């Protein structure tokens, strides 16, 4: 019998290498809900694309009107899109389209809650796939954790990207917006609290699903609760609100041929501009001292509610824990 050669490495027996990637539960959640994942990616892509367009070509017409007549020109351009005040997404002016991503973000929070309550949790409980997973060496707590942190990661990344780009567009193009409730509502709405609001929708949807264990009732309850929280945000201090926001300070001036800044006379004709010796305009909203106190307060409250909902979900999940098997009493065990 010949000895094994030392020159050739021995082949591994029974060992199969796998490529690095998500663990089993993460991959299962992504694969099971890949349609919802692609819908979310599509929503983020559409929002980012719309914001990039508003930052570039979408603001060119309004910018030209502003360069010609100042704030009066931006107002005149915005009035052509007045229909969007009642029917969102139908306006054609920069002022009309600027707020559409904010509307989408508010709708997305309710959709997240409905998805979490329905397809993510309740449907698996109704169909028994969750119970099947629990018999495959996956504990209910670990199963729920995966159901939470996988969509939470996607929601956090996507919403954060939308918020960051939205604030950049605001900083560079807010001089083209008509003053009033719109800029105030936006400025006090979009920030860290936007991300926290989406995560709250996820948590409340999961909790509703575990409590009711029926797809339609859980989805309806989660959607309504998320909507009501959004409505409370819009009308109550310390959360930013549509009726309680202070005015945002704005620097709006006309520039003469000598470079001096004067009050914008509101000219609508070239003759008026010539009479006032106006050659240009400058306008931008100044940072509000109320922004960060309101955003941080609202973010803290929403994250606190989210944490309470997650803790409550795990407490409710304890009733699904399998009971330990009962060992029959024998003479040996009795002895």
Coordinates of N, CA and C in Angstrom, one line a residue, residues 88-216:
X88 N -52.6 67.4 -6.7 CA -51.1 67.2 -6.8 C -50.7 66.4 -8.0
X89 N -49.4 66.7 -8.4 CA -48.7 66.0 -9.5 C -49.2 66.5 -10.9
X90 N -50.2 67.4 -10.9 CA -50.7 67.9 -12.2 C -50.1 69.3 -12.6
X91 N -49.4 69.9 -11.6 CA -48.9 71.3 -11.9 C -47.7 71.2 -12.9
X92 N -47.5 72.3 -13.5 CA -46.4 72.4 -14.5 C -45.2 73.3 -14.0
X93 N -45.5 74.2 -13.1 CA -44.5 75.1 -12.6 C -43.6 74.5 -11.6
X94 N -42.4 75.1 -11.4 CA -41.5 74.7 -10.4 C -42.1 74.7 -9.0
X95 N -42.9 75.8 -8.7 CA -43.5 75.9 -7.4 C -44.5 74.7 -7.1
X96 N -45.2 74.3 -8.2 CA -46.2 73.3 -8.1 C -45.5 71.9 -7.9
X97 N -44.5 71.6 -8.7 CA -43.8 70.3 -8.6 C -42.9 70.1 -7.4
X98 N -42.5 71.2 -6.8 CA -41.5 71.1 -5.8 C -42.0 70.3 -4.6
X99 N -43.3 70.4 -4.3 CA -43.8 69.7 -3.1 C -44.3 68.3 -3.4
X100 N -44.2 67.8 -4.6 CA -44.7 66.5 -4.9 C -43.9 65.4 -4.2
X101 N -42.5 65.5 -4.1 CA -41.8 64.5 -3.4 C -42.2 64.4 -1.9
X102 N -42.6 65.6 -1.3 CA -43.0 65.6 0.1 C -44.3 64.8 0.2
X103 N -45.2 65.0 -0.8 CA -46.5 64.3 -0.7 C -46.2 62.8 -0.9
X104 N -45.3 62.4 -1.8 CA -44.9 61.0 -1.9 C -44.4 60.4 -0.6
X105 N -43.5 61.2 0.1 CA -43.0 60.7 1.3 C -44.0 60.4 2.4
X106 N -45.0 61.3 2.4 CA -46.1 61.1 3.4 C -47.0 59.9 3.0
X107 N -47.2 59.7 1.8 CA -48.0 58.5 1.3 C -47.1 57.3 1.6
X108 N -45.8 57.4 1.4 CA -45.0 56.2 1.6 C -45.0 55.7 3.0
X109 N -45.1 56.6 4.0 CA -45.1 56.1 5.4 C -46.4 55.3 5.6
X110 N -47.5 55.7 5.1 CA -48.8 54.9 5.2 C -48.7 53.6 4.5
X111 N -48.1 53.6 3.3 CA -47.9 52.4 2.5 C -47.0 51.4 3.3
X112 N -45.9 51.9 3.9 CA -45.0 51.0 4.6 C -45.8 50.3 5.8
X113 N -46.6 51.1 6.5 CA -47.4 50.5 7.6 C -48.3 49.4 7.1
X114 N -49.0 49.7 5.9 CA -49.9 48.7 5.4 C -49.2 47.4 5.0
X115 N -48.0 47.6 4.3 CA -47.2 46.5 3.9 C -46.7 45.7 5.1
X116 N -46.2 46.3 6.1 CA -45.7 45.6 7.3 C -46.8 44.8 8.0
X117 N -48.0 45.4 8.0 CA -49.1 44.7 8.7 C -49.7 43.6 7.9
X118 N -49.6 43.8 6.5 CA -50.2 42.7 5.7 C -49.2 41.7 5.2
X119 N -48.6 41.9 4.0 CA -47.8 40.9 3.4 C -46.6 40.5 4.3
X120 N -46.0 41.5 5.1 CA -44.8 41.1 5.8 C -45.0 40.2 7.0
X121 N -46.1 40.4 7.7 CA -46.4 39.6 8.9 C -47.7 38.8 8.9
X122 N -48.8 39.5 8.7 CA -50.1 38.8 8.9 C -50.3 37.7 7.9
X123 N -49.9 37.9 6.6 CA -50.1 36.9 5.6 C -49.3 35.6 5.9
X124 N -48.1 35.8 6.5 CA -47.3 34.6 6.8 C -47.9 33.9 8.0
X125 N -48.5 34.6 9.0 CA -49.2 34.0 10.1 C -50.4 33.2 9.6
X126 N -51.2 33.8 8.7 CA -52.4 33.2 8.2 C -52.1 31.9 7.4
X127 N -51.1 32.0 6.6 CA -50.7 30.9 5.7 C -49.9 29.8 6.4
X128 N -49.4 30.1 7.6 CA -48.6 29.1 8.4 C -47.2 29.0 8.0
X129 N -46.7 29.9 7.1 CA -45.3 29.9 6.7 C -44.4 30.3 7.9
X130 N -44.9 31.2 8.7 CA -44.1 31.6 9.9 C -43.9 30.5 10.9
X131 N -45.0 29.8 11.1 CA -44.9 28.6 12.0 C -44.0 27.5 11.5
X132 N -44.0 27.4 10.1 CA -43.1 26.4 9.5 C -41.6 26.9 9.7
X133 N -41.4 28.2 9.6 CA -40.0 28.6 9.8 C -39.6 28.4 11.3
X134 N -40.5 28.5 12.2 CA -40.1 28.3 13.6 C -39.8 26.9 13.9
X135 N -40.3 26.0 13.1 CA -39.9 24.6 13.3 C -38.6 24.2 12.7
X136 N -38.0 25.1 11.9 CA -36.7 24.9 11.2 C -35.6 25.5 11.9
X137 N -35.5 25.4 13.2 CA -34.5 25.9 14.1 C -34.3 27.4 14.0
X138 N -35.4 28.1 13.7 CA -35.5 29.6 13.7 C -36.5 30.0 14.8
X139 N -36.0 30.7 15.8 CA -36.9 31.0 16.9 C -37.8 32.2 16.4
X140 N -39.0 32.3 17.0 CA -39.9 33.4 16.7 C -39.2 34.8 16.8
X141 N -38.4 35.0 17.9 CA -37.8 36.3 18.1 C -36.8 36.6 17.0
X142 N -36.0 35.6 16.6 CA -35.1 35.8 15.5 C -35.8 36.0 14.2
X143 N -36.9 35.4 13.9 CA -37.7 35.6 12.7 C -38.2 37.0 12.7
X144 N -38.8 37.5 13.8 CA -39.3 38.8 13.9 C -38.2 39.9 13.7
X145 N -37.0 39.6 14.3 CA -35.9 40.6 14.2 C -35.5 40.8 12.7
X146 N -35.5 39.6 12.0 CA -35.2 39.7 10.5 C -36.2 40.5 9.8
X147 N -37.5 40.3 10.2 CA -38.6 41.0 9.5 C -38.6 42.5 9.8
X148 N -37.9 42.9 10.9 CA -37.8 44.3 11.2 C -36.6 44.9 10.6
X149 N -35.4 44.3 10.8 CA -34.2 45.1 10.5 C -33.9 45.1 9.0
X150 N -34.4 44.1 8.2 CA -34.2 44.1 6.8 C -34.9 45.3 6.1
X151 N -36.3 45.4 6.3 CA -36.9 46.6 5.7 C -36.5 47.9 6.3
X152 N -36.2 47.8 7.7 CA -35.8 49.1 8.3 C -34.5 49.6 7.7
X153 N -33.6 48.8 7.3 CA -32.4 49.2 6.7 C -32.7 49.8 5.3
X154 N -33.5 49.2 4.5 CA -33.9 49.7 3.2 C -34.6 51.1 3.4
X155 N -35.5 51.1 4.3 CA -36.3 52.4 4.5 C -35.4 53.5 5.0
X156 N -34.5 53.2 5.9 CA -33.6 54.3 6.4 C -32.7 54.8 5.3
X157 N -32.1 53.9 4.5 CA -31.2 54.3 3.5 C -31.9 55.1 2.4
X158 N -33.0 54.6 1.9 CA -33.8 55.3 0.9 C -34.3 56.6 1.3
X159 N -35.0 56.7 2.5 CA -35.5 57.9 2.9 C -34.5 59.0 3.2
X160 N -33.3 58.5 3.8 CA -32.2 59.5 4.0 C -31.7 60.1 2.8
X161 N -31.6 59.3 1.7 CA -31.1 59.8 0.4 C -32.1 60.9 -0.1
X162 N -33.4 60.6 0.0 CA -34.4 61.5 -0.5 C -34.3 62.8 0.3
X163 N -34.2 62.7 1.7 CA -34.2 63.9 2.5 C -32.9 64.8 2.2
X164 N -31.8 64.1 2.1 CA -30.5 64.9 1.8 C -30.7 65.6 0.5
X165 N -31.1 65.0 -0.6 CA -31.2 65.6 -1.8 C -32.3 66.7 -1.8
X166 N -33.4 66.4 -1.1 CA -34.4 67.4 -1.0 C -33.9 68.7 -0.3
X167 N -33.2 68.6 0.7 CA -32.6 69.8 1.4 C -31.7 70.5 0.5
X168 N -30.9 69.8 -0.3 CA -30.0 70.4 -1.2 C -30.7 71.2 -2.3
X169 N -31.8 70.7 -2.8 CA -32.6 71.4 -3.8 C -33.2 72.6 -3.1
X170 N -33.7 72.5 -1.9 CA -34.3 73.6 -1.2 C -33.2 74.7 -1.0
X171 N -32.0 74.4 -0.6 CA -31.0 75.4 -0.4 C -30.6 76.1 -1.6
X172 N -30.7 75.4 -2.8 CA -30.3 76.0 -4.0 C -31.4 76.7 -4.8
X173 N -32.7 76.3 -4.6 CA -33.7 76.8 -5.4 C -34.9 77.4 -4.6
X174 N -34.8 77.6 -3.3 CA -35.9 78.1 -2.5 C -36.3 79.5 -2.9
X175 N -35.4 80.3 -3.6 CA -35.8 81.6 -4.0 C -36.9 81.6 -5.1
X176 N -37.1 80.5 -5.7 CA -38.1 80.4 -6.7 C -39.5 80.1 -6.2
X177 N -39.7 79.8 -4.9 CA -40.9 79.4 -4.4 C -41.7 80.6 -3.9
X178 N -43.1 80.5 -4.0 CA -43.9 81.6 -3.6 C -44.0 81.5 -2.1
X179 N -43.9 82.6 -1.4 CA -43.9 82.7 0.1 C -45.3 82.3 0.6
X180 N -45.4 81.7 1.8 CA -46.6 81.3 2.3 C -46.5 80.0 3.1
X181 N -47.6 79.3 3.1 CA -47.7 78.1 3.9 C -46.8 77.0 3.3
X182 N -46.6 77.0 2.0 CA -45.8 75.9 1.3 C -44.4 75.8 1.8
X183 N -43.6 76.9 1.7 CA -42.2 76.8 2.2 C -42.1 76.6 3.6
X184 N -43.0 77.1 4.5 CA -42.9 76.8 5.9 C -43.2 75.4 6.2
X185 N -44.3 74.8 5.5 CA -44.6 73.4 5.8 C -43.5 72.5 5.4
X186 N -42.8 72.8 4.2 CA -41.7 72.0 3.8 C -40.5 72.1 4.7
X187 N -40.1 73.4 5.1 CA -38.9 73.6 5.8 C -39.0 72.9 7.2
X188 N -40.2 72.8 7.8 CA -40.3 72.2 9.1 C -40.7 70.7 9.0
X189 N -40.9 70.2 7.8 CA -41.3 68.8 7.7 C -40.2 67.9 7.3
X190 N -39.3 68.3 6.4 CA -38.3 67.5 5.8 C -37.0 67.5 6.6
X191 N -36.6 66.4 7.2 CA -35.4 66.3 8.0 C -35.3 64.9 8.6
X192 N -34.6 64.8 9.8 CA -34.5 63.5 10.4 C -35.9 62.9 10.8
X193 N -36.8 63.8 11.1 CA -38.2 63.3 11.4 C -38.8 62.6 10.3
X194 N -38.5 62.9 9.1 CA -39.1 62.2 7.9 C -38.7 60.7 7.9
X195 N -37.4 60.5 8.3 CA -36.9 59.1 8.4 C -37.6 58.4 9.5
X196 N -37.7 59.1 10.7 CA -38.3 58.5 11.9 C -39.8 58.2 11.6
X197 N -40.5 59.0 10.9 CA -41.9 58.7 10.6 C -42.1 57.5 9.8
X198 N -41.2 57.2 8.8 CA -41.3 56.0 8.0 C -41.0 54.8 8.8
X199 N -40.0 54.9 9.7 CA -39.7 53.7 10.6 C -40.9 53.5 11.6
X200 N -41.5 54.5 12.0 CA -42.7 54.4 12.9 C -43.8 53.6 12.2
X201 N -44.0 53.9 10.9 CA -45.0 53.2 10.1 C -44.7 51.7 10.0
X202 N -43.4 51.3 9.9 CA -43.0 49.9 9.9 C -43.3 49.3 11.2
X203 N -42.9 49.9 12.3 CA -43.1 49.3 13.6 C -44.6 49.1 14.0
X204 N -45.4 50.1 13.7 CA -46.8 50.1 14.1 C -47.5 49.0 13.2
X205 N -47.1 48.8 12.0 CA -47.6 47.8 11.1 C -47.3 46.4 11.6
X206 N -46.1 46.2 12.1 CA -45.7 44.9 12.6 C -46.5 44.6 13.9
X207 N -46.7 45.6 14.8 CA -47.4 45.4 16.0 C -48.9 45.1 15.7
X208 N -49.5 45.8 14.8 CA -50.9 45.6 14.5 C -51.1 44.2 13.9
X209 N -50.1 43.7 13.1 CA -50.2 42.3 12.6 C -50.2 41.3 13.6
X210 N -49.3 41.4 14.6 CA -49.1 40.4 15.6 C -50.3 40.4 16.6
X211 N -50.9 41.6 16.8 CA -52.0 41.7 17.7 C -53.3 41.1 17.0
X212 N -53.6 41.5 15.8 CA -54.8 41.1 15.1 C -54.7 39.8 14.4
X213 N -53.5 39.5 13.8 CA -53.2 38.3 13.0 C -54.2 38.0 11.9
X214 N -54.7 39.1 11.3 CA -55.6 39.1 10.1 C -55.1 40.2 9.2
X215 N -54.9 39.8 7.9 CA -54.3 40.7 7.0 C -55.0 42.1 6.8
X216 N -56.3 42.0 6.5 CA -57.0 43.2 6.2 C -57.3 44.1 7.4

